[in-house]
mmCIF file of C-alpha atoms and ligand atoms in Angstrom:
data_model
loop_
_atom_site.group_PDB
_atom_site.id
_atom_site.type_symbol
_atom_site.label_atom_id
_atom_site.label_comp_id
_atom_site.label_asym_id
_atom_site.label_seq_id
_atom_site.Cartn_x
_atom_site.Cartn_y
_atom_site.Cartn_z
ATOM 1 C CA UNK A 120 0.054 0.129 0.069
ATOM 2 C CA UNK A 121 1.206 3.311 -0.944
ATOM 3 C CA UNK A 122 2.399 5.743 1.743
ATOM 4 C CA UNK A 123 3.259 8.747 2.826
ATOM 5 C CA UNK A 124 5.503 11.023 5.186
ATOM 6 C CA UNK A 125 4.106 14.457 6.779
ATOM 7 C CA UNK A 126 6.340 16.028 9.336
ATOM 8 C CA UNK A 127 5.543 12.949 12.395
ATOM 9 C CA UNK A 128 2.904 11.279 10.749
ATOM 10 C CA UNK A 129 2.820 8.196 8.955
ATOM 11 C CA UNK A 130 -0.450 7.639 6.310
ATOM 12 C CA UNK A 131 -1.744 5.157 3.482
ATOM 13 C CA UNK A 132 -3.383 5.553 0.689
ATOM 14 C CA UNK A 133 -7.756 5.043 1.195
ATOM 15 C CA UNK A 134 -9.348 6.836 -1.500
ATOM 16 C CA UNK A 135 -7.829 7.021 -5.229
ATOM 17 C CA UNK A 136 -8.247 9.934 -7.488
ATOM 18 C CA UNK A 137 -9.874 7.205 -9.150
ATOM 19 C CA UNK A 138 -12.755 6.343 -7.129
ATOM 20 C CA UNK A 139 -12.271 10.241 -5.934
ATOM 21 C CA UNK A 140 -13.509 11.695 -8.785
ATOM 22 C CA UNK A 141 -16.074 8.823 -10.021
ATOM 23 C CA UNK A 142 -18.125 10.031 -6.833
ATOM 24 C CA UNK A 143 -17.140 14.034 -8.071
ATOM 25 C CA UNK A 144 -19.118 13.189 -11.170
ATOM 26 C CA UNK A 145 -22.098 11.630 -9.782
ATOM 27 C CA UNK A 146 -22.843 14.749 -6.999
ATOM 28 C CA UNK A 147 -22.285 17.132 -9.777
ATOM 29 C CA UNK A 148 -24.724 14.701 -12.044
ATOM 30 C CA UNK A 149 -26.923 15.598 -9.217
ATOM 31 C CA UNK A 150 -26.640 18.892 -8.885
ATOM 32 C CA UNK A 151 -27.062 19.167 -12.934
ATOM 33 C CA UNK A 152 -30.831 17.560 -12.821
ATOM 34 C CA UNK A 153 -31.474 19.361 -8.718
ATOM 35 C CA UNK A 154 -30.616 22.821 -10.079
ATOM 36 C CA UNK A 155 -32.165 22.610 -13.909
ATOM 37 C CA UNK A 156 -33.456 26.051 -14.664
ATOM 38 C CA UNK A 157 -32.033 27.523 -12.026
ATOM 39 C CA UNK A 158 -28.197 29.778 -12.188
ATOM 40 C CA UNK A 159 -27.529 28.651 -8.656
ATOM 41 C CA UNK A 160 -24.031 30.343 -6.429
ATOM 42 C CA UNK A 161 -21.444 27.764 -5.552
ATOM 43 C CA UNK A 162 -19.401 29.067 -1.828
ATOM 44 C CA UNK A 163 -16.344 27.547 -1.684
ATOM 45 C CA UNK A 164 -14.607 26.821 1.810
ATOM 46 C CA UNK A 165 -10.750 27.626 1.235
ATOM 47 C CA UNK A 166 -8.566 26.087 2.032
ATOM 48 C CA UNK A 167 -8.994 22.168 2.345
ATOM 49 C CA UNK A 168 -12.302 22.784 -0.931
ATOM 50 C CA UNK A 169 -10.018 24.231 -3.943
ATOM 51 C CA UNK A 170 -9.412 21.144 -5.668
ATOM 52 C CA UNK A 171 -13.159 19.550 -4.519
ATOM 53 C CA UNK A 172 -14.550 23.081 -6.252
ATOM 54 C CA UNK A 173 -12.592 22.537 -9.374
ATOM 55 C CA UNK A 174 -13.565 19.297 -9.923
ATOM 56 C CA UNK A 175 -17.055 19.513 -9.365
ATOM 57 C CA UNK A 176 -17.206 23.316 -11.093
ATOM 58 C CA UNK A 177 -15.464 21.613 -13.968
ATOM 59 C CA UNK A 178 -18.800 18.585 -14.412
ATOM 60 C CA UNK A 179 -20.870 21.509 -13.710
ATOM 61 C CA UNK A 180 -23.274 22.208 -16.783
ATOM 62 C CA UNK A 181 -25.796 24.729 -15.521
ATOM 63 C CA UNK A 182 -25.487 28.737 -15.837
ATOM 64 C CA UNK A 183 -23.606 29.287 -12.400
ATOM 65 C CA UNK A 184 -21.057 31.586 -10.881
ATOM 66 C CA UNK A 185 -18.368 30.137 -7.600
ATOM 67 C CA UNK A 186 -16.696 32.569 -4.964
ATOM 68 C CA UNK A 187 -15.033 31.602 -2.257
ATOM 69 C CA UNK A 188 -14.923 31.929 1.803
ATOM 70 C CA UNK A 189 -12.245 31.181 4.192
ATOM 71 C CA UNK A 190 -12.370 29.433 7.829
ATOM 72 C CA UNK A 191 -9.886 27.697 10.170
ATOM 73 C CA UNK A 192 -11.096 25.561 12.672
ATOM 74 C CA UNK A 193 -8.357 23.622 13.261
ATOM 75 C CA UNK A 194 -4.781 23.201 14.649
ATOM 76 C CA UNK A 195 -3.033 19.621 13.161
ATOM 77 C CA UNK A 196 -4.810 16.926 13.887
ATOM 78 C CA UNK A 197 -7.648 18.838 15.999
ATOM 79 C CA UNK A 198 -10.639 21.298 15.395
ATOM 80 C CA UNK A 199 -10.029 24.129 18.475
ATOM 81 C CA UNK A 200 -13.646 24.540 18.268
ATOM 82 C CA UNK A 201 -14.036 28.108 17.549
ATOM 83 C CA UNK A 202 -13.976 29.258 14.197
ATOM 84 C CA UNK A 203 -12.296 32.808 12.749
ATOM 85 C CA UNK A 204 -13.735 33.344 9.699
ATOM 86 C CA UNK A 205 -10.449 35.060 7.792
ATOM 87 C CA UNK A 206 -12.098 35.704 4.330
ATOM 88 C CA UNK A 207 -15.952 37.046 4.292
ATOM 89 C CA UNK A 208 -18.938 36.875 1.601
ATOM 90 C CA UNK A 209 -17.931 39.259 -0.859
ATOM 91 C CA UNK A 210 -21.406 38.719 -2.950
ATOM 92 C CA UNK A 211 -24.787 39.170 -2.802
ATOM 93 C CA UNK A 212 -26.966 36.147 -2.041
ATOM 94 C CA UNK A 213 -29.692 38.006 -1.132
ATOM 95 C CA UNK A 214 -32.483 35.585 -2.980
ATOM 96 C CA UNK A 215 -30.451 33.068 -4.951
ATOM 97 C CA UNK A 216 -29.802 29.554 -4.710
ATOM 98 C CA UNK A 217 -26.818 28.950 -2.707
ATOM 99 C CA UNK A 218 -25.127 25.675 -2.560
ATOM 100 C CA UNK A 219 -21.885 25.737 0.227
ATOM 101 C CA UNK A 220 -18.878 23.151 -1.652
ATOM 102 C CA UNK A 221 -17.185 21.926 1.769
ATOM 103 C CA UNK A 222 -14.040 19.443 1.772
ATOM 104 C CA UNK A 223 -15.448 17.639 4.730
ATOM 105 C CA UNK A 224 -17.890 17.366 7.752
ATOM 106 C CA UNK A 225 -16.864 16.458 10.784
ATOM 107 C CA UNK A 226 -17.839 17.602 14.163
ATOM 108 C CA UNK A 227 -20.786 20.255 11.868
ATOM 109 C CA UNK A 228 -19.593 23.271 14.013
ATOM 110 C CA UNK A 229 -18.081 25.141 10.798
ATOM 111 C CA UNK A 230 -21.572 24.227 8.714
ATOM 112 C CA UNK A 231 -23.486 25.253 11.355
ATOM 113 C CA UNK A 232 -21.883 28.211 11.665
ATOM 114 C CA UNK A 233 -21.162 29.098 7.698
ATOM 115 C CA UNK A 234 -25.261 28.154 8.194
ATOM 116 C CA UNK A 235 -26.094 30.910 10.419
ATOM 117 C CA UNK A 236 -24.553 32.893 8.914
ATOM 118 C CA UNK A 237 -25.270 32.600 5.075
ATOM 119 C CA UNK A 238 -28.992 32.338 6.520
ATOM 120 C CA UNK A 239 -29.089 36.167 7.504
ATOM 121 C CA UNK A 240 -28.383 37.781 3.912
ATOM 122 C CA UNK A 241 -31.492 35.564 3.251
ATOM 123 C CA UNK A 242 -30.596 33.715 0.342
ATOM 124 C CA UNK A 243 -33.825 31.381 -1.795
ATOM 125 C CA UNK A 244 -32.704 28.295 -0.788
ATOM 126 C CA UNK A 245 -28.682 26.323 0.748
ATOM 127 C CA UNK A 246 -27.547 23.445 0.091
ATOM 128 C CA UNK A 247 -25.191 21.318 1.158
ATOM 129 C CA UNK A 248 -22.897 19.695 -1.113
ATOM 130 C CA UNK A 249 -19.241 18.294 0.858
ATOM 131 C CA UNK A 250 -16.597 15.825 -0.378
ATOM 132 C CA UNK A 251 -15.865 14.095 2.746
ATOM 133 C CA UNK A 252 -18.348 12.972 5.879
ATOM 134 C CA UNK A 253 -17.616 11.486 9.192
ATOM 135 C CA UNK A 254 -20.631 10.752 10.157
ATOM 136 C CA UNK A 255 -19.538 9.115 12.886
ATOM 137 C CA UNK A 256 -18.007 12.796 13.925
ATOM 138 C CA UNK A 257 -21.527 14.637 13.786
ATOM 139 C CA UNK A 258 -22.300 16.660 16.413
ATOM 140 C CA UNK A 259 -25.048 19.012 15.613
ATOM 141 C CA UNK A 260 -28.236 18.105 13.105
ATOM 142 C CA UNK A 261 -27.769 18.932 9.619
ATOM 143 C CA UNK A 262 -29.772 18.071 6.176
ATOM 144 C CA UNK A 263 -26.535 17.235 4.052
ATOM 145 C CA UNK A 264 -27.975 17.390 0.350
ATOM 146 C CA UNK A 265 -24.410 16.019 -1.438
ATOM 147 C CA UNK A 266 -22.304 14.345 -0.413
ATOM 148 C CA UNK A 267 -19.041 12.699 -2.058
ATOM 149 C CA UNK A 268 -18.100 10.186 -0.333
ATOM 150 C CA UNK A 269 -18.705 9.164 3.940
ATOM 151 C CA UNK A 270 -15.835 8.019 5.842
ATOM 152 C CA UNK A 271 -14.875 6.517 9.140
ATOM 153 C CA UNK A 272 -14.031 9.070 12.215
ATOM 154 C CA UNK A 273 -10.101 8.597 11.471
ATOM 155 C CA UNK A 274 -7.959 11.845 10.300
ATOM 156 C CA UNK A 275 -7.128 11.778 6.549
ATOM 157 C CA UNK A 276 -5.325 14.724 3.979
ATOM 158 C CA UNK A 277 -4.681 14.926 0.535
ATOM 159 C CA UNK A 278 -6.589 16.507 -2.224
ATOM 160 C CA UNK A 279 -7.103 19.661 -0.756
ATOM 161 C CA UNK A 280 -7.016 18.547 2.801
ATOM 162 C CA UNK A 281 -3.985 19.261 5.650
ATOM 163 C CA UNK A 282 -2.498 18.100 8.333
ATOM 164 C CA UNK A 283 -0.953 21.086 9.758
ATOM 165 C CA UNK A 284 -0.770 23.400 6.413
ATOM 166 C CA UNK A 285 0.789 20.071 4.179
ATOM 167 C CA UNK A 286 -0.102 17.358 2.208
ATOM 168 C CA UNK A 287 -2.790 19.288 -0.005
ATOM 169 C CA UNK A 288 -1.280 18.455 -3.419
ATOM 170 C CA UNK A 289 -1.711 14.760 -3.380
ATOM 171 C CA UNK A 290 -3.959 13.355 -6.385
ATOM 172 C CA UNK A 291 -5.135 10.456 -3.568
ATOM 173 C CA UNK A 292 -7.091 10.670 -0.140
ATOM 174 C CA UNK A 293 -4.779 9.369 2.199
ATOM 175 C CA UNK A 294 -5.540 8.431 5.778
ATOM 176 C CA UNK A 295 -3.591 8.293 9.433
ATOM 177 C CA UNK A 296 -1.398 5.234 9.857
ATOM 178 C CA UNK A 297 -1.655 3.995 13.436
HETATM 179 P P1 IMP B 366 -16.127 20.753 11.706
HETATM 180 O O1 IMP B 366 -16.040 21.960 11.670
HETATM 181 O O2 IMP B 366 -15.387 19.412 13.201
HETATM 182 O O3 IMP B 366 -16.630 19.603 10.280
HETATM 183 O O4 IMP B 366 -14.480 20.979 10.783
HETATM 184 C C1 IMP B 366 -14.626 21.342 9.506
HETATM 185 C C2 IMP B 366 -12.952 21.637 8.970
HETATM 186 O O5 IMP B 366 -12.213 20.944 10.152
HETATM 187 C C3 IMP B 366 -12.838 20.738 7.711
HETATM 188 O O6 IMP B 366 -13.546 22.589 7.025
HETATM 189 C C4 IMP B 366 -11.935 20.537 7.513
HETATM 190 O O7 IMP B 366 -10.841 21.372 6.823
HETATM 191 C C5 IMP B 366 -11.392 20.015 8.734
HETATM 192 N N1 IMP B 366 -11.143 19.174 9.286
HETATM 193 C C6 IMP B 366 -12.008 17.746 9.855
HETATM 194 N N2 IMP B 366 -11.319 16.733 9.741
HETATM 195 C C7 IMP B 366 -10.174 16.219 9.172
HETATM 196 C C8 IMP B 366 -9.555 15.681 8.581
HETATM 197 O O8 IMP B 366 -9.299 14.234 8.899
HETATM 198 N N3 IMP B 366 -8.171 15.860 7.713
HETATM 199 C C9 IMP B 366 -7.712 17.380 7.780
HETATM 200 N N4 IMP B 366 -9.162 18.664 8.441
HETATM 201 C C10 IMP B 366 -10.093 17.658 8.963
HETATM 202 MG MG1 MG B 367 -12.110 22.801 5.307
#
């Protein structure tokens, strides 16, 4: 099995690129079907969702916009629980259908925070589109309409996700080895 070392930790491939792209295309097809006749505003959450957003958008056949927001909550392997908004919303989403693009929903605290903030702008609708979901780690109730892959409650890196800022630039997704 292919492994990589980032700083002091070893990681092994758990989701190969081919499977990621297959699931990304499936989710995009669902969005193309569900949003027919609409012009959604995609809001990608930086940094982790940048590769997912790029691959997803290339499969979207609808007229659409994409914008980026930036939040941070993780330090090393653990969520700090405090969410910091680093780049805010730079577009008017009033009365518009919004699709949030996230890399991963873990505790769900970040997503709950984003939803609360966006709702104050009175969008027409908000849907969540996440690359990864850890159902075993979810601490808040969230209605996740689009999810590419469900994973166990392990720490992962790659395809946009990082360990202490490193490891975002891999095509496959890797899981921390014990
Ligand atoms: P939540 O607020 O606990 O749902 O955490 C969400 C954020 O934490 C994600 O957007 C990621 O940036 C980060 N995160 C959660 N789990 C992992 C992981 O396994 N690897 C890398 N980052 C993660
Ligand atoms: Mg993130």
